[in-house]
Short mmCIF file of C-alpha atoms in Angstrom, two decimals:
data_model
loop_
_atom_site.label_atom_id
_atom_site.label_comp_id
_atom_site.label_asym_id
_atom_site.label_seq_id
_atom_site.Cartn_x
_atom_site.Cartn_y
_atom_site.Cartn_z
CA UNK K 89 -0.62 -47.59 12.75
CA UNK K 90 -1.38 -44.47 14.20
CA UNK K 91 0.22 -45.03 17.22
CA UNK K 92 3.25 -45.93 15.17
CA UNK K 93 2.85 -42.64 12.87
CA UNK K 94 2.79 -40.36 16.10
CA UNK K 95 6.21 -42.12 17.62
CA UNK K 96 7.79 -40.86 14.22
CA UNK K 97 6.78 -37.79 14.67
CA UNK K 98 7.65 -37.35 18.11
CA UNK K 99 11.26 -39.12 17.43
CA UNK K 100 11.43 -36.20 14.22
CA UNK K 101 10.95 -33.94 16.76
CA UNK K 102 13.25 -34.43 18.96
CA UNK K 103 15.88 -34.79 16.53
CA UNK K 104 14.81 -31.29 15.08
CA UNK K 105 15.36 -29.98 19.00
CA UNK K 106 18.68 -32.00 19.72
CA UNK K 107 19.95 -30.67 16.30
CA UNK K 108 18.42 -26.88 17.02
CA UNK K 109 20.26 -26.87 20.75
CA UNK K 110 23.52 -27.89 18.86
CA UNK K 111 23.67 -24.84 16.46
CA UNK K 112 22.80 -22.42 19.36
CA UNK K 113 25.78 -24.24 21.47
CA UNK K 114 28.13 -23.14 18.31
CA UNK K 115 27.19 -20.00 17.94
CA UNK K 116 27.34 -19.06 21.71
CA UNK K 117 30.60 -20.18 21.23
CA UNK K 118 31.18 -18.17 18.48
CA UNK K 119 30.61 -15.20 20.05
CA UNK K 120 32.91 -16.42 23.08
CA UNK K 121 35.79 -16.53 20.01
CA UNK K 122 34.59 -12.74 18.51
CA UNK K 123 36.61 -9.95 20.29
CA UNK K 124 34.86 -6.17 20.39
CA UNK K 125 31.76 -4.78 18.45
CA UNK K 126 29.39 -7.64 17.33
CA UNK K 127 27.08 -7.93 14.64
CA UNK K 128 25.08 -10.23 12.72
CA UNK K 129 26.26 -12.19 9.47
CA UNK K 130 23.40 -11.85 7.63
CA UNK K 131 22.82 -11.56 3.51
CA UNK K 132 19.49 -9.56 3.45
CA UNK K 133 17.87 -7.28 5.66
CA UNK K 134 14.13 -5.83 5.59
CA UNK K 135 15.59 -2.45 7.50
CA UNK K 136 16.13 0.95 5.75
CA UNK K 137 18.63 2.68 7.55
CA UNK K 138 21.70 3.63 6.47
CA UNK K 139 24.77 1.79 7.73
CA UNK K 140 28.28 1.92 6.73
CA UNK K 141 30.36 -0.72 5.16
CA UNK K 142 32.19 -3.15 8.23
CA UNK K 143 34.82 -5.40 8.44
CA UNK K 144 34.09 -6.58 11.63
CA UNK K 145 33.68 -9.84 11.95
CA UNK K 146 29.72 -11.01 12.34
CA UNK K 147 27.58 -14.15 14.11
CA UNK K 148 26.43 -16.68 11.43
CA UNK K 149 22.82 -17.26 12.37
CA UNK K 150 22.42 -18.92 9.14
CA UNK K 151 21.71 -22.31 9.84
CA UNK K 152 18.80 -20.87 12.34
CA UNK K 153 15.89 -21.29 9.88
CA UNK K 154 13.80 -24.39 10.53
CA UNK K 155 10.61 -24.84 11.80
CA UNK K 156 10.79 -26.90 14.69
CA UNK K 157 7.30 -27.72 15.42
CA UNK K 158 3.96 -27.35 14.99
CA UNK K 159 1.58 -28.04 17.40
CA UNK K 160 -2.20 -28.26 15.81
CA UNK K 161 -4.01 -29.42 18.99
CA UNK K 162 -2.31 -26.40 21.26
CA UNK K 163 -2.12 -24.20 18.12
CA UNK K 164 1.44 -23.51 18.94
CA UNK K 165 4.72 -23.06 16.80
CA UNK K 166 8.31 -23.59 17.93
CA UNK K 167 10.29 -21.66 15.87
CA UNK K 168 13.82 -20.98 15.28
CA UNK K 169 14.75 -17.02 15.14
CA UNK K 170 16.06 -16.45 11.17
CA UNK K 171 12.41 -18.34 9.83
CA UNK K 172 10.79 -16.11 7.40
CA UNK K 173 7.14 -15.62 7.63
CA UNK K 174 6.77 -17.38 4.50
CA UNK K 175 8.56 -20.70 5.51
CA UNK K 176 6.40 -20.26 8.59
CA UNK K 177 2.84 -19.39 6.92
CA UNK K 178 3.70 -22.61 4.59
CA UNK K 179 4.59 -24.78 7.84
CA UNK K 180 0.90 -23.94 9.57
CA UNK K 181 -1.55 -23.64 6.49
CA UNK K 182 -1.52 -27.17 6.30
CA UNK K 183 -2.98 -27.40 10.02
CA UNK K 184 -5.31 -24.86 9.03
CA UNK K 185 -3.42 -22.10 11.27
CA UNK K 186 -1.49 -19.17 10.69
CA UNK K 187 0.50 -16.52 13.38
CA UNK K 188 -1.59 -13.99 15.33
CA UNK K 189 0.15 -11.63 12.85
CA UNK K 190 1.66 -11.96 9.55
CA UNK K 191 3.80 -9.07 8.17
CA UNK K 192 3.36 -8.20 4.97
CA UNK K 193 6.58 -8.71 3.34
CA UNK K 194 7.73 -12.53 2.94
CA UNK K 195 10.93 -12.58 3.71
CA UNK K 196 10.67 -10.49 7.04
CA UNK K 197 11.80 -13.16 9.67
CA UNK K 198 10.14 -14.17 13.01
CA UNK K 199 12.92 -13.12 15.07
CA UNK K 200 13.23 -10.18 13.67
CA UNK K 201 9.72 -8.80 13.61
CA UNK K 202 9.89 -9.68 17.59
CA UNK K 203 12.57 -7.52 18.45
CA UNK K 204 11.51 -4.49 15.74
CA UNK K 205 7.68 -4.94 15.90
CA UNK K 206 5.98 -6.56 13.22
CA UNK K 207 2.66 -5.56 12.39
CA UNK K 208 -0.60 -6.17 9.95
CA UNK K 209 -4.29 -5.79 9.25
CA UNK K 210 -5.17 -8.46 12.39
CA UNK K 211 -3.43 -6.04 14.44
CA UNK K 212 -6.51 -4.23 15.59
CA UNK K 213 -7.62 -7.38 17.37
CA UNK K 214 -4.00 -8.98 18.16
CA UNK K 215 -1.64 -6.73 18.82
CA UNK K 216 1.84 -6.32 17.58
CA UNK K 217 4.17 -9.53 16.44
CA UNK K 218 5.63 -9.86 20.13
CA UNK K 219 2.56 -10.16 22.14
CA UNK K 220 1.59 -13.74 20.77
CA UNK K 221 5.20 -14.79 21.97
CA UNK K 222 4.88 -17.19 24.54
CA UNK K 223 8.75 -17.35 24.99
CA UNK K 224 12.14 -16.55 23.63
CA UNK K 225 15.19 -18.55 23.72
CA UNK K 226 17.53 -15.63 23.59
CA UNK K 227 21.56 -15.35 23.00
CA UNK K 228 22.13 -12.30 25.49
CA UNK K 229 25.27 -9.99 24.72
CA UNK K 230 27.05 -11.08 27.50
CA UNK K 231 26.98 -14.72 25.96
CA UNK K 232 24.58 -16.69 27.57
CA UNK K 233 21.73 -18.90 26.27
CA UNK K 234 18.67 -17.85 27.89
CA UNK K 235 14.91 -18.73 27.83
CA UNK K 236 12.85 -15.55 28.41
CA UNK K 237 8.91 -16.22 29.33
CA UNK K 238 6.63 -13.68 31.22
CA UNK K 239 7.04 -15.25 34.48
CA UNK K 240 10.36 -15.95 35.16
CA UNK K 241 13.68 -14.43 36.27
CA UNK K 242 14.41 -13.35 32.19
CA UNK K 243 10.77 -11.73 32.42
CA UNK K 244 12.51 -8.41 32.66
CA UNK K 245 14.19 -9.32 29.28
CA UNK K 246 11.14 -11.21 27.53
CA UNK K 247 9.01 -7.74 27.87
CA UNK K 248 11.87 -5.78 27.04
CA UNK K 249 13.46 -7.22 23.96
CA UNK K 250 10.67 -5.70 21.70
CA UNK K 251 11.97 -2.82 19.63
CA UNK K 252 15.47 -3.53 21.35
CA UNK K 253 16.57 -4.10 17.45
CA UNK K 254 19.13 -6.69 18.62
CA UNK K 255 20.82 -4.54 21.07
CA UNK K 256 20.26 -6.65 24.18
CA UNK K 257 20.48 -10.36 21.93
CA UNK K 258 19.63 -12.67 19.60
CA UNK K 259 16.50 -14.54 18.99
CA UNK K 260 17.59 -18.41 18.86
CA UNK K 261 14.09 -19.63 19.30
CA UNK K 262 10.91 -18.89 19.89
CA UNK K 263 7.54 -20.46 20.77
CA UNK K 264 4.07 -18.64 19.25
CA UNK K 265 0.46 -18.56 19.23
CA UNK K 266 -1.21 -19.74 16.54
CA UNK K 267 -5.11 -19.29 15.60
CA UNK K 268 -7.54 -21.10 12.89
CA UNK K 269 -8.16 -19.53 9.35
CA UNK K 270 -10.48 -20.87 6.64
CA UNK K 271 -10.14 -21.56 3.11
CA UNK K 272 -10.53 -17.84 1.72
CA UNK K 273 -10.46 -14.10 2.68
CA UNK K 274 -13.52 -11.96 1.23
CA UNK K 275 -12.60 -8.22 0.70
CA UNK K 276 -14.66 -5.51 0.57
CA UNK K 277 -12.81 -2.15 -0.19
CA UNK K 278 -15.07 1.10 1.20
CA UNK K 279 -15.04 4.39 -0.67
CA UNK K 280 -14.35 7.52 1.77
CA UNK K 281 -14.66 10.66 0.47
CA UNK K 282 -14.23 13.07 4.04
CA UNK K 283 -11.44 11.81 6.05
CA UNK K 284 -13.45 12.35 9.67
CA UNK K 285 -15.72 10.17 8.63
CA UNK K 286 -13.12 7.27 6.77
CA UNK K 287 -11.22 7.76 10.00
CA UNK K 288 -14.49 7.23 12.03
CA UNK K 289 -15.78 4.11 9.87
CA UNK K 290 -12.41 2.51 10.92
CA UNK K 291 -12.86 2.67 14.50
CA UNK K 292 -16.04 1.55 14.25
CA UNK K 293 -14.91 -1.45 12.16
CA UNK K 294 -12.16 -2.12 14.70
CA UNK K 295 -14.62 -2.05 17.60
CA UNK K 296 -17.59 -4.07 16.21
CA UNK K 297 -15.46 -7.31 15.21
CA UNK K 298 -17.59 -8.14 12.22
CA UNK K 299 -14.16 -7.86 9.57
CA UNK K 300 -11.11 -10.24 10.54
CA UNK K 301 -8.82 -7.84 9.09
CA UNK K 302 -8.93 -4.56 8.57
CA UNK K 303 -6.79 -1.52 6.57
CA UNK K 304 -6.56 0.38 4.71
CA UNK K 305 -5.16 2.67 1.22
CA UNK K 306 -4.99 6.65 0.79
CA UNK K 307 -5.08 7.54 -2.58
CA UNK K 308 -5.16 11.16 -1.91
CA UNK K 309 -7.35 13.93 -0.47
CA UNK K 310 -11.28 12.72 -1.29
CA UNK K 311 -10.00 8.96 -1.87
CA UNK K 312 -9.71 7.10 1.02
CA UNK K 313 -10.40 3.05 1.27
CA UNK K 314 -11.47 1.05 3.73
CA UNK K 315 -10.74 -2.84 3.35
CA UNK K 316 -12.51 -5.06 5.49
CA UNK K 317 -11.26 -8.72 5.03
CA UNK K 318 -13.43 -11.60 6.52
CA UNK K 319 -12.36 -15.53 6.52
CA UNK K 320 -14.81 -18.00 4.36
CA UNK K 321 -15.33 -21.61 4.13
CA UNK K 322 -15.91 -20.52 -0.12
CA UNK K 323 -15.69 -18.18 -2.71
CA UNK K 324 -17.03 -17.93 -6.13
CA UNK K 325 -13.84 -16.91 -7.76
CA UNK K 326 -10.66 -15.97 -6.70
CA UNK K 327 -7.96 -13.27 -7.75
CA UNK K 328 -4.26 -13.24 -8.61
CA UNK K 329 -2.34 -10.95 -7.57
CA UNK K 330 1.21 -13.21 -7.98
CA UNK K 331 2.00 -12.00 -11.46
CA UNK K 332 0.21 -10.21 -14.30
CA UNK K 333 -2.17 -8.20 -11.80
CA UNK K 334 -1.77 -5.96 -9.04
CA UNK K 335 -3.23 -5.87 -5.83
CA UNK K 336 -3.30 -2.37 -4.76
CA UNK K 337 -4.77 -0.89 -8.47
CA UNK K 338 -7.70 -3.49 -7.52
CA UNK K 339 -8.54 -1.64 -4.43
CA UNK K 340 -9.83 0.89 -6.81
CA UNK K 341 -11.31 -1.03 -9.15
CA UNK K 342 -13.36 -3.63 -7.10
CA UNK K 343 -15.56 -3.42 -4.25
CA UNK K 344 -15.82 -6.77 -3.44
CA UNK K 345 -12.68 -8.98 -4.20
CA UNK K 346 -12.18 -12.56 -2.56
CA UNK K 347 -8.11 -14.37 -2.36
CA UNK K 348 -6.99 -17.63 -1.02
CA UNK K 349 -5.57 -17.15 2.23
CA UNK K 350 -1.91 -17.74 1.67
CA UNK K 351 -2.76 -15.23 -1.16
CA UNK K 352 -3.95 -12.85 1.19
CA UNK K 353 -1.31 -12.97 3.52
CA UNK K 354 0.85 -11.58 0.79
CA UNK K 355 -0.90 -9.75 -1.37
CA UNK K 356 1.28 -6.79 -0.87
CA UNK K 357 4.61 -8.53 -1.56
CA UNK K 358 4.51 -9.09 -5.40
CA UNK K 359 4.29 -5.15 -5.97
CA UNK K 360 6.16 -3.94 -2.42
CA UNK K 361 2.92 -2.57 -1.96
CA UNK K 362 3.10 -0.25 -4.66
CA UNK K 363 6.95 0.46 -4.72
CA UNK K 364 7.40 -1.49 -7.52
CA UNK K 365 6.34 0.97 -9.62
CA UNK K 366 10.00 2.67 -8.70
CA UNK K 367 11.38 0.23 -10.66
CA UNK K 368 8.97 0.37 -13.86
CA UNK K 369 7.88 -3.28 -13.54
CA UNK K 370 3.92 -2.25 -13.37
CA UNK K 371 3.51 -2.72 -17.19
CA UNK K 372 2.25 -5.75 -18.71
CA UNK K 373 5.60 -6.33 -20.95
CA UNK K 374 7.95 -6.66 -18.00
CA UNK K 375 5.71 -8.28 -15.78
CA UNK K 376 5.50 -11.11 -18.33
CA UNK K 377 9.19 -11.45 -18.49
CA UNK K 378 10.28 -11.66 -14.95
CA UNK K 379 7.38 -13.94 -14.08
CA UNK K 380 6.20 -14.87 -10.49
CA UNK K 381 9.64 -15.85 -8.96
CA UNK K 382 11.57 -12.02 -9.27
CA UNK K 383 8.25 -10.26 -8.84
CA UNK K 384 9.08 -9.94 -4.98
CA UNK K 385 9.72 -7.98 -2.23
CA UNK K 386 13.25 -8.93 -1.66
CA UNK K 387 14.26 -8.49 -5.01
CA UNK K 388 13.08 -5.01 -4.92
CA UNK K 389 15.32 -4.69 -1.83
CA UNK K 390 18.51 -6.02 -3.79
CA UNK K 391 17.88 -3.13 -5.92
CA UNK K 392 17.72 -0.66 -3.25
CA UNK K 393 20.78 -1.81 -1.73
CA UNK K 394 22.29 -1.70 -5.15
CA UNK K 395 20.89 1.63 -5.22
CA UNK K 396 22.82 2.86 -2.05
CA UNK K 397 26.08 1.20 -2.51
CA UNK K 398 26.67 3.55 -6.08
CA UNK K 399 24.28 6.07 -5.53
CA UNK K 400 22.33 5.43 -9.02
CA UNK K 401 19.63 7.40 -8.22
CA UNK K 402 21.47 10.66 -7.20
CA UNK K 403 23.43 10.69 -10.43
CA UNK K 404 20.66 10.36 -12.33
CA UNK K 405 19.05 13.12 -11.01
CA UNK K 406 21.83 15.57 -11.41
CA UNK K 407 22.51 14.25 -14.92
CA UNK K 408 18.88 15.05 -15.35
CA UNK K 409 19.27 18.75 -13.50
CA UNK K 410 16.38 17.86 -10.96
CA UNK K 411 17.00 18.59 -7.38
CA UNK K 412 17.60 15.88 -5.04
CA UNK K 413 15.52 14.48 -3.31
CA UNK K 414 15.07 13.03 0.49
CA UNK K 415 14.17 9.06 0.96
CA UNK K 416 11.38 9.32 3.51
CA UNK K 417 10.55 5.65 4.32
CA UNK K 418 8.66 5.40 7.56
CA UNK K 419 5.96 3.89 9.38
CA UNK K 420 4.26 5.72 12.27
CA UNK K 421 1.43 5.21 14.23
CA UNK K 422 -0.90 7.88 16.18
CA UNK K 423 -4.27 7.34 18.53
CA UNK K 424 -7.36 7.19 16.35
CA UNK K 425 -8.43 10.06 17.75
CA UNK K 426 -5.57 12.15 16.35
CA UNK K 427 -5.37 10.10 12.72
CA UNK K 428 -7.18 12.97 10.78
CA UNK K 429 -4.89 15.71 11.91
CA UNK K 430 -1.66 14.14 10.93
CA UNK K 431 -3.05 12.97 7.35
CA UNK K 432 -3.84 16.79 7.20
CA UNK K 433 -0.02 17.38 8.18
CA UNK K 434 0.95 14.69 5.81
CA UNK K 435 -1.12 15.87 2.56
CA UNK K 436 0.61 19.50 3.60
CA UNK K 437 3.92 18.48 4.05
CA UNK K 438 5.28 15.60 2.28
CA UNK K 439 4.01 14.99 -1.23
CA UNK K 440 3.95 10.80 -1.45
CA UNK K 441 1.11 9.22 -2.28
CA UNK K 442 -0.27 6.40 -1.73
CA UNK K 443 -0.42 5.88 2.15
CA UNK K 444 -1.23 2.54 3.95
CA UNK K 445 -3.19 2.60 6.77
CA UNK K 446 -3.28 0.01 9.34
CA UNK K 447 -4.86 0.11 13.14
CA UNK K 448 -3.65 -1.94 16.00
CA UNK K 449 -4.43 -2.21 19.93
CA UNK K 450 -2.71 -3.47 22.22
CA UNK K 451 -4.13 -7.11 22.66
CA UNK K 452 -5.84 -7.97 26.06
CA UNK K 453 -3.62 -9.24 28.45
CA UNK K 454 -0.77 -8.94 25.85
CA UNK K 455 2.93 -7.44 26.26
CA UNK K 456 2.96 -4.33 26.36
CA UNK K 457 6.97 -3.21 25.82
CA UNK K 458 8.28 -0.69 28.20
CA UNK K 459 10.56 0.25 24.93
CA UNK K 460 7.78 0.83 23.11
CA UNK K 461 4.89 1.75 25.51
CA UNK K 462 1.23 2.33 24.20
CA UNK K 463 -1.84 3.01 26.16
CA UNK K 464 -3.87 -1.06 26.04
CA UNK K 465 -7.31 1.24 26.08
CA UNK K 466 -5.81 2.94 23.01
CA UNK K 467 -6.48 2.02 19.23
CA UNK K 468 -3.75 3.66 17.40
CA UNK K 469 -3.78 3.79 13.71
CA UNK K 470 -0.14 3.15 11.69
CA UNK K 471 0.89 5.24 8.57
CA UNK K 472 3.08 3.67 6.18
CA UNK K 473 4.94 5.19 3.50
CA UNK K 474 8.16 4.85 1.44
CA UNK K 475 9.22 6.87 -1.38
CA UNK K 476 11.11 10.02 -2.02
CA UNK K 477 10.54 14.22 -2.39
CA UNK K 478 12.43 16.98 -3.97
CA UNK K 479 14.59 19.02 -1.84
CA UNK K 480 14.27 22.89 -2.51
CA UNK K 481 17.49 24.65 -2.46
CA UNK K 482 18.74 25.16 1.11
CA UNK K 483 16.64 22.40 2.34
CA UNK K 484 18.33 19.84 4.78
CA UNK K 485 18.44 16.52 3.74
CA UNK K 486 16.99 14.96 6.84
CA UNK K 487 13.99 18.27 6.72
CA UNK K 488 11.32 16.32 5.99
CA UNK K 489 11.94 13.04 7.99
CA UNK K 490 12.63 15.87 11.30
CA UNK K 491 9.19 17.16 10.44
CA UNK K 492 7.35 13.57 10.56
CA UNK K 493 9.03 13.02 14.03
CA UNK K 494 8.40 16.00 15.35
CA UNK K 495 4.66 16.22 14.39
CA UNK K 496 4.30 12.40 15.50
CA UNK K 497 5.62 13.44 19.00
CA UNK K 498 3.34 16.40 19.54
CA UNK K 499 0.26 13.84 18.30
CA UNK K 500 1.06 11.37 21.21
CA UNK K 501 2.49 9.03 18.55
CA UNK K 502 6.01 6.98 18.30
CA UNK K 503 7.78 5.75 14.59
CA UNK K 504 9.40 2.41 14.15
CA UNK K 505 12.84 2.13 14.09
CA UNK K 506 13.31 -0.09 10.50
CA UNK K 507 14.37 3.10 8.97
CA UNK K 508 16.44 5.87 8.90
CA UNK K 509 15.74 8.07 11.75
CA UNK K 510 16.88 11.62 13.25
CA UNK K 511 16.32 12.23 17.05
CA UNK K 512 18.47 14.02 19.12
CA UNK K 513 19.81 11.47 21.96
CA UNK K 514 17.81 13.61 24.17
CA UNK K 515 14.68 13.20 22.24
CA UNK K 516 15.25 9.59 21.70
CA UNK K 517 15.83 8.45 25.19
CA UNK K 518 12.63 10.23 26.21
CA UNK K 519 10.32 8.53 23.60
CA UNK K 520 12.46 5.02 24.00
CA UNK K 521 12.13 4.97 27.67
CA UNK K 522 16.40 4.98 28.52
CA UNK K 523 15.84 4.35 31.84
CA UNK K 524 14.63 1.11 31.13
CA UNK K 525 16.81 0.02 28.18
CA UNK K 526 19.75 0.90 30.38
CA UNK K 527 19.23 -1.29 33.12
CA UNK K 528 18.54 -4.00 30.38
CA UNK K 529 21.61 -3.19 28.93
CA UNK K 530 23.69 -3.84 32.21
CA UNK K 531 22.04 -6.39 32.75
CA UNK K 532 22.50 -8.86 29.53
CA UNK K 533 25.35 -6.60 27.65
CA UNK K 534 27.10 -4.83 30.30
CA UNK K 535 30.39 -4.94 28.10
CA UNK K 536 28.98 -3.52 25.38
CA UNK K 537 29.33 -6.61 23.11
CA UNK K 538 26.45 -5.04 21.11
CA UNK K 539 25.57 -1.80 20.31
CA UNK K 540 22.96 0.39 21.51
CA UNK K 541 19.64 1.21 20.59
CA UNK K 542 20.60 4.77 20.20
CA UNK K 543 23.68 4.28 18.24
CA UNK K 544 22.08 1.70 15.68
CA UNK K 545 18.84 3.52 15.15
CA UNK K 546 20.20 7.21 15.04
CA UNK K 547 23.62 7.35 13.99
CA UNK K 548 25.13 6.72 11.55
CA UNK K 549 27.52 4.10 11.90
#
C-alpha cells in the first residue's frame, strides 16, 4: 500500500511538472508575440514606487502559482515564481518545514522576494531570501527559458538576478531550501532604555545562537525592544493576533508571549505592522466588523493604491490647511557597528515612529549578489519604516527621502529598491555595481526587451 501511495505521488508530480513546463512554453511565446517595452500583467504588487499608468501590453504570469513539490526527506521545495509565501508556508507546515526566510507580508511572492531581496527575523543566521535558492528557472529578456544554478554556464545570471527587480527576467521556477520548525515560537520582548547598549544586546543575541529569531521595535528615544523568538515542542497558552488583538501593542505589554508558528510567521500582516492604524481600523468597533479575512496586508495595499490613483490624502490635507507631507517608505540596512548613529540621524531628522529593526548576515557559503554586495564577516542591521512627514514651506518633496540615502551611503549602508527612490544615475550605478548589471544586461536583454534597473527604480516612468 505504501508502495502504491508513493507511485501516486510521484505520477502527481510529474503531471504538476509536465503541466508547469507547458505554461512557461506559452508564455515564452508570448513574449516572442509582444513587440517593444515589456512588463508584467500582474493585479497586485508589494512595491511602493511610483509608476505611471501603461497601455503597453504585459506577460500573464498568472497561472504561475502552484507549488510543485515538496520534498520532506531533502527538505526541498520546487516552486513556481508568482507563489505567495503564504500558499508556500501552508504547502511545508504540514512536513514540519518552512523557507530559510519568510517575509513578513503574506502575499509577497517567492519570485519576487528573489529578485528584490526578501528578508526577516531568521535573517541573522540565513541570510537574505536568495541565498537558500538552489536554482532558478528563469525567462531571460531576450526570450529564452533558462535554468540558472551556481555552477553552471547561467551562474553569472543565478548570482546576479538578486535585486535585478525583473530587469534581466522572470522567475518561472525555482527550487529552495527548506529547514525543520516545531509546534510553537516563544517570545520574549527585552526592554532597552540606552540605544548603545539595545544595539549591543542585539549583536550579542545574533552571535550567541541561543534565539531562532531575532528583531526588533523602536518605540522612540528610551524605548527600544528586543524580541528574541525560540521554536518549542509546547506552550502553555497561545496568542491571537488574527483579529481583535494586535501584535505590535503586545510588544509593550508582555514580556514573554508564545504563537503557533504559522502565527508567527505572520504576525505582522493583520496590522501591516502597525500601518493599519493609517486607516483607523485599530479600534475594537471596526476590527469586529471587518473580521479576520480584510484585516490584511494586501487590503491595506488596495487602499494605498486607491490612495495614489485620486490623490485622497493630498486633498484632504489642503481641505484641512495642513502642509503636505512626503511618503517616506523605506527599508535600509547599516553594519551593526554604525546602527546607533543612524537611529540618532533618524530620531533628528524624520519624525515616524515606530521603527522595525531587523539584523541579517550574509549566510556562510551563501550568495552573495554582486548587485547588492555586503561584507559575509558583516552583521548589518535593517531599518524599516513607512509613513509620512510634513513638508515645511520651501521644502522639496523628495528632501527627506535624499537625506535617508545620503546618510545611509556615508554609514557604509545600501536601501532596497521596493520603494520610491532618488539617486542620481551617477550615485546609483556606484552603489548598484553598473559594471556588473551591464554586462548582465547584454548578456540576457541586449535589446532592451526590459527595462533597466536604473530606469524602474529611479525614474519615474
Amino acid at each position: 500500500m505504501a508502495s502504491g501511495d508513493s507511485g501516486i505521488r510521484e505520477t502527481a508530480r510529474l503531471v504538476r511538472f509536465a503541466e508547469h513546463e507547458s505554461r512557461a512554453e506559452t508564455l515564452r511565446a508570448q513574449l516572442a508575440d509582444l513587440h517593444g517595452t515589456i512588463r508584467l500583467a500582474k493585479r497586485t504588487s508589494n512595491l511602493f514606487r511610483a509608476r505611471t499608468a501603461t497601455s503597453t501590453p504585459g506577460l500573464d504570469v498568472s497561472g504561475f502559482t502552484h507549488v510543485l513539490d515538496v520534498d520532506p526527506l531533502a527538505r526541498t521545495a520546487d516552486v513556481e515564481g508568482m507563489v505567495t509565501y503564504e500558499r508556500l508556508v501552508d504547502a511545508t507546515l504540514p512536513h514540519g518545514l518552512m523557507p530559510m526566510v519568510v517575509p513578513q507580508l503574506k502575499t509577497i511572492t517567492l519570485g519576487g522576494a528573489v529578485t528584490g531581496l526578501g528578508i526577516e527575523s531568521s535573517s541573522f543566521r540565513n541570510g537574505l531570501v536568495h541565498e537558500s535558492v538552489l536554482e532558478m528557472e528563469l525567462l531571460t529578456g531576450d526570450g529564452r527559458i533558462v535554468v540558472a544554478r551556481p555552477d553552471n554556464e547561467h551562474s553569472d545570471l543565478f548570482h546576479g538576478f538578486p535585486n535585478s527587480y525583473g530587469t534581466l527576467g522572470y522567475a518561472l521556477r525555482l527550487k529552495i531550501e527548506l529547514e525543520p520548525v516545531k509546534p510553537y515560537v516563544r517570545l520574549d520582548h527585552v526592554r532597552y532604555d540606552d540605544t548603545a547598549e539595545y544595539f549591543a544586546a542585539l549583536g550579542e543575541a545574533c552571535r550567541n545562537g541561543s534565539a531562532d529569531f531575532v528583531d526588533g521595535t523602536v518605540f522612540g528615544p528610551g524605548e527600544q525592544y528586543l524580541t528574541l523568538g525560540t521554536f518549542t515542542s509546547s506552550a502553555p497558552s497561545t496568542s491571537d493576533y488574527t483579529w481583535l488583538d494586535i501584535y505590535y501593542k503586545s510588544i509593550r505589554e508582555r514580556e514573554t508571549d508564545h504563537l503557533g508558528v504559522r502565527d508567527y510567521l505572520w504576525r505582522w500582516d493583520t496590522d501591516w505592522f502597525w500601518c493599519s492604524r493609517a486607516f483607523g481600523v485599530q479600534s475594537r468597533l471596526p476590527r469586529l466588523l471587518l473580521g479576520r479575512k480584510l484585516l490584511r496586508s494586501s487590503v491595506y495595499w488596495k487602499l494605498v493604491a486607491l490612495d495614489r490613483r485620486f490623490g485622497i490624502a493630498a486633498k484632504l490635507l489642503k481641505l484641512r490647511g495642513l502642509p503636505p507631507e512626503e511618503t517616506v517608505v523605506q527599508d535600509i540596512e547599516v553594519p551593526l557597528s554604525r546602527a546607533a548613529e543612524f537611529l540618532d540621524f533618524f530620531r533628528r531628522e524624520i519624525p515616524i515612529s515606530p521603527v522595525w529593526i531587523c539584523p541579517l548576515m550574509q549566510r556562510p557559503g551563501g550568495v552573495n549578489s554582486p548587485l547588492y554586495e555586503m561584507d559575509p564577516e558583516t552583521l548589518y542591521v535593517n531599518f524599516g519604516f513607512w509613513s509620512a512627514v510634513p513638508l515645511d514651506p520651501g521644502e522639496a518633496p523628495d528632501t527627506h527621502n535624499r537625506l535617508i540615502e545620503a546618510e545611509v551611503t556615508r554609514l557604509g549602508g545600501r536601501k532596497s529598491l521596493y520603494s520610491d527612490s532618488f539617486y542620481t544615475e551617477e550615485e546609483f550605478w556606484r552603489l548598484y555595481n553598473g559594471d556588473a548589471y551591464r554586462k548582465l544586461k547584454t548578456a540576457y536583454d541586449p535589446d532592451g526587451r526590459l527595462l533597466d534597473l536604473y530606469a524602474k527604480c529611479v525614474r519615474r516612468r
